[in-house]
PDB file of C-alpha atoms in Angstrom:
ATOM      1  CA  VAL A 316       5.783  -1.914 -26.718  1.00 98.00           C
ATOM      2  CA  LEU A 317       5.575  -5.530 -24.583  1.00 98.00           C
ATOM      3  CA  LEU A 318       1.943  -6.823 -24.729  1.00 98.00           C
ATOM      4  CA  ALA A 319       1.868  -9.390 -21.677  1.00 97.00           C
ATOM      5  CA  LYS A 320      -0.638 -11.895 -20.605  1.00 95.00           C
ATOM      6  CA  VAL A 321       0.103 -12.352 -16.999  1.00 94.00           C
ATOM      7  CA  GLY A 322      -1.441 -15.191 -14.677  1.00 87.00           C
ATOM      8  CA  LEU A 323      -3.726 -18.207 -15.515  1.00 85.00           C
ATOM      9  CA  ASP A 324      -5.770 -16.203 -18.379  1.00 81.00           C
ATOM     10  CA  GLY A 325      -5.611 -18.503 -21.426  1.00 85.00           C
ATOM     11  CA  HIS A 326      -7.639 -16.290 -23.711  1.00 87.00           C
ATOM     12  CA  ASP A 327      -5.382 -14.265 -26.296  1.00 91.00           C
ATOM     13  CA  ARG A 328      -7.393 -13.262 -29.454  1.00 92.00           C
ATOM     14  CA  GLY A 329      -7.814  -9.653 -28.314  1.00 92.00           C
ATOM     15  CA  VAL A 330      -4.170  -9.013 -27.224  1.00 95.00           C
ATOM     16  CA  LYS A 331      -3.027 -10.549 -30.750  1.00 95.00           C
ATOM     17  CA  VAL A 332      -5.109  -8.036 -32.331  1.00 96.00           C
ATOM     18  CA  VAL A 333      -3.856  -5.015 -30.673  1.00 97.00           C
ATOM     19  CA  ALA A 334      -0.198  -6.290 -31.190  1.00 98.00           C
ATOM     20  CA  ARG A 335      -1.130  -6.549 -35.037  1.00 98.00           C
ATOM     21  CA  ALA A 336      -2.767  -2.950 -34.827  1.00 98.00           C
ATOM     22  CA  LEU A 337       0.392  -1.609 -33.661  1.00 98.00           C
ATOM     23  CA  ARG A 338       2.465  -2.940 -35.834  1.00 98.00           C
ATOM     24  CA  ASP A 339       0.764  -1.939 -38.552  1.00 98.00           C
ATOM     25  CA  ALA A 340       0.805   1.665 -36.951  1.00 98.00           C
ATOM     26  CA  GLY A 341       4.271   1.327 -36.741  1.00 98.00           C
ATOM     27  CA  MET A 342       5.539   0.430 -33.493  1.00 98.00           C
ATOM     28  CA  ASP A 343       7.605  -2.196 -32.587  1.00 98.00           C
ATOM     29  CA  VAL A 344       5.868  -4.670 -30.620  1.00 98.00           C
ATOM     30  CA  ILE A 345       6.959  -7.835 -28.358  1.00 98.00           C
ATOM     31  CA  TYR A 346       4.183 -10.463 -27.230  1.00 97.00           C
ATOM     32  CA  SER A 347       5.343 -12.114 -24.245  1.00 95.00           C
ATOM     33  CA  GLY A 348       2.856 -14.904 -24.694  1.00 93.00           C
ATOM     34  CA  LEU A 349       0.514 -16.877 -22.128  1.00 94.00           C
ATOM     35  CA  HIS A 350       0.968 -17.770 -18.683  1.00 94.00           C
ATOM     36  CA  ARG A 351       3.901 -15.181 -17.816  1.00 96.00           C
ATOM     37  CA  THR A 352       4.668 -14.262 -13.937  1.00 96.00           C
ATOM     38  CA  PRO A 353       4.926 -10.484 -13.249  1.00 97.00           C
ATOM     39  CA  GLU A 354       8.699 -11.075 -12.775  1.00 98.00           C
ATOM     40  CA  GLU A 355       8.945 -12.645 -16.165  1.00 97.00           C
ATOM     41  CA  VAL A 356       7.049  -9.665 -17.904  1.00 97.00           C
ATOM     42  CA  VAL A 357       8.837  -6.807 -15.993  1.00 98.00           C
ATOM     43  CA  ASN A 358      12.636  -8.873 -16.577  1.00 98.00           C
ATOM     44  CA  THR A 359      11.531  -8.723 -20.388  1.00 98.00           C
ATOM     45  CA  ALA A 360      10.370  -5.118 -20.557  1.00 98.00           C
ATOM     46  CA  ILE A 361      13.841  -4.152 -18.796  1.00 98.00           C
ATOM     47  CA  GLN A 362      16.077  -6.067 -21.096  1.00 98.00           C
ATOM     48  CA  GLU A 363      14.361  -5.044 -24.306  1.00 98.00           C
ATOM     49  CA  ASP A 364      13.942  -1.364 -23.229  1.00 97.00           C
ATOM     50  CA  VAL A 365      10.610  -0.699 -24.343  1.00 98.00           C
ATOM     51  CA  ASP A 366       8.525   2.766 -23.670  1.00 98.00           C
ATOM     52  CA  VAL A 367       5.408   0.415 -22.733  1.00 98.00           C
ATOM     53  CA  LEU A 368       4.408  -2.042 -20.804  1.00 98.00           C
ATOM     54  CA  GLY A 369       0.782  -3.407 -21.846  1.00 98.00           C
ATOM     55  CA  VAL A 370      -0.370  -6.027 -19.694  1.00 97.00           C
ATOM     56  CA  SER A 371      -4.087  -7.795 -20.664  1.00 95.00           C
ATOM     57  CA  LEU A 372      -6.390  -9.261 -18.160  1.00 94.00           C
ATOM     58  CA  LEU A 373      -9.411 -11.314 -18.369  1.00 89.00           C
ATOM     59  CA  SER A 374      -8.925 -13.459 -15.299  1.00 85.00           C
ATOM     60  CA  GLY A 375      -9.794 -10.920 -12.465  1.00 88.00           C
ATOM     61  CA  VAL A 376      -6.129 -10.797 -11.176  1.00 91.00           C
ATOM     62  CA  GLN A 377      -5.532  -7.223 -11.957  1.00 95.00           C
ATOM     63  CA  LEU A 378      -5.403  -6.075  -8.325  1.00 97.00           C
ATOM     64  CA  THR A 379      -2.873  -8.404  -7.369  1.00 96.00           C
ATOM     65  CA  VAL A 380      -0.609  -8.320 -10.400  1.00 97.00           C
ATOM     66  CA  PHE A 381      -0.387  -4.723 -10.963  1.00 98.00           C
ATOM     67  CA  PRO A 382       1.284  -4.017  -7.376  1.00 98.00           C
ATOM     68  CA  LYS A 383       3.339  -6.853  -8.148  1.00 98.00           C
ATOM     69  CA  ILE A 384       4.883  -5.320 -11.283  1.00 98.00           C
ATOM     70  CA  PHE A 385       4.780  -1.711  -9.414  1.00 98.00           C
ATOM     71  CA  LYS A 386       6.975  -2.924  -6.738  1.00 98.00           C
ATOM     72  CA  LEU A 387       9.387  -5.034  -9.135  1.00 98.00           C
ATOM     73  CA  LEU A 388       9.852  -1.889 -11.503  1.00 98.00           C
ATOM     74  CA  ASP A 389      10.876   0.346  -8.751  1.00 98.00           C
ATOM     75  CA  GLU A 390      12.742  -2.245  -7.400  1.00 98.00           C
ATOM     76  CA  ARG A 391      14.574  -2.513 -10.829  1.00 97.00           C
ATOM     77  CA  GLY A 392      15.175   1.026 -11.411  1.00 97.00           C
ATOM     78  CA  ALA A 393      12.146   0.922 -14.193  1.00 97.00           C
ATOM     79  CA  GLY A 394       9.710   3.302 -12.179  1.00 96.00           C
ATOM     80  CA  ASP A 395       9.078   5.558 -14.977  1.00 96.00           C
ATOM     81  CA  LEU A 396       8.133   2.721 -17.569  1.00 98.00           C
ATOM     82  CA  ILE A 397       4.526   3.473 -18.759  1.00 98.00           C
ATOM     83  CA  VAL A 398       2.322   0.684 -17.921  1.00 98.00           C
ATOM     84  CA  ILE A 399      -0.919   0.355 -19.594  1.00 98.00           C
ATOM     85  CA  ALA A 400      -3.816  -2.153 -18.829  1.00 98.00           C
ATOM     86  CA  GLY A 401      -6.452  -3.681 -21.025  1.00 96.00           C
ATOM     87  CA  GLY A 402      -8.678  -6.854 -21.164  1.00 93.00           C
ATOM     88  CA  VAL A 403     -11.774  -7.322 -19.085  1.00 93.00           C
ATOM     89  CA  MET A 404     -11.988  -5.227 -15.077  1.00 95.00           C
ATOM     90  CA  PRO A 405     -14.887  -3.854 -13.146  1.00 95.00           C
ATOM     91  CA  ASP A 406     -14.793  -0.038 -13.396  1.00 95.00           C
ATOM     92  CA  GLU A 407     -13.758   0.119  -9.498  1.00 97.00           C
ATOM     93  CA  ASP A 408     -11.001  -2.136 -10.235  1.00 97.00           C
ATOM     94  CA  ALA A 409      -9.538   0.125 -13.273  1.00 97.00           C
ATOM     95  CA  ALA A 410     -10.264   3.119 -10.977  1.00 97.00           C
ATOM     96  CA  ALA A 411      -7.823   1.392  -8.334  1.00 97.00           C
ATOM     97  CA  ILE A 412      -5.088   0.239 -10.843  1.00 98.00           C
ATOM     98  CA  ARG A 413      -5.180   3.578 -12.176  1.00 98.00           C
ATOM     99  CA  LYS A 414      -4.292   5.084  -8.376  1.00 97.00           C
ATOM    100  CA  LEU A 415      -1.450   2.532  -8.405  1.00 96.00           C
ATOM    101  CA  GLY A 416       0.001   3.764 -11.414  1.00 97.00           C
ATOM    102  CA  VAL A 417      -1.470   2.013 -14.781  1.00 98.00           C
ATOM    103  CA  ARG A 418      -1.537   5.336 -17.094  1.00 98.00           C
ATOM    104  CA  GLU A 419      -4.382   4.231 -19.287  1.00 98.00           C
ATOM    105  CA  VAL A 420      -7.387   1.206 -18.802  1.00 98.00           C
ATOM    106  CA  LEU A 421      -8.241   0.170 -22.492  1.00 97.00           C
ATOM    107  CA  LEU A 422     -11.281  -2.395 -21.935  1.00 94.00           C
ATOM    108  CA  GLN A 423     -12.456  -5.161 -24.309  1.00 91.00           C
ATOM    109  CA  ASP A 424     -14.583  -2.682 -26.334  1.00 93.00           C
ATOM    110  CA  THR A 425     -11.870  -0.396 -26.923  1.00 96.00           C
ATOM    111  CA  PRO A 426     -11.030   0.633 -31.057  1.00 97.00           C
ATOM    112  CA  PRO A 427      -7.510  -0.650 -32.179  1.00 96.00           C
ATOM    113  CA  GLN A 428      -7.423   3.305 -33.437  1.00 97.00           C
ATOM    114  CA  ALA A 429      -7.983   4.436 -30.323  1.00 98.00           C
ATOM    115  CA  ILE A 430      -5.587   2.384 -28.514  1.00 98.00           C
ATOM    116  CA  ILE A 431      -2.756   3.612 -31.337  1.00 98.00           C
ATOM    117  CA  ASP A 432      -3.536   6.880 -30.558  1.00 98.00           C
ATOM    118  CA  SER A 433      -3.642   6.474 -26.572  1.00 98.00           C
ATOM    119  CA  ILE A 434       0.175   5.290 -26.396  1.00 98.00           C
ATOM    120  CA  ARG A 435       1.312   7.805 -28.880  1.00 98.00           C
ATOM    121  CA  SER A 436      -0.111  10.193 -26.961  1.00 98.00           C
ATOM    122  CA  LEU A 437       1.516   8.401 -23.738  1.00 98.00           C
ATOM    123  CA  VAL A 438       4.779   8.128 -24.881  1.00 97.00           C
TER     124      VAL A 438
END
């Protein structure tokens, strides 16, 4: 699982909690760090051959970031990668990114065990 923070959002406490919970559940987890571009995230996901790309957003850029990520994944032949989203966003944005291909949207109040179960189910 690659967990990524894309854009200028500088808050990463939640994604670090998720990373630890996934590791404790036996998953291999890579955390990209803050301020990554869609290109960096896609390149890392492909280089590391991850099964899941989780993008955490608190900055309101989900309708800009996810189209770029999916375009890059398709261009690189990795369109089948499972992409999930986390963080804070309005319900209508969550619905819109699901239509783009995001398989699951796990918002800030999702319990860690539900995130683990969701990823296991998707994989």
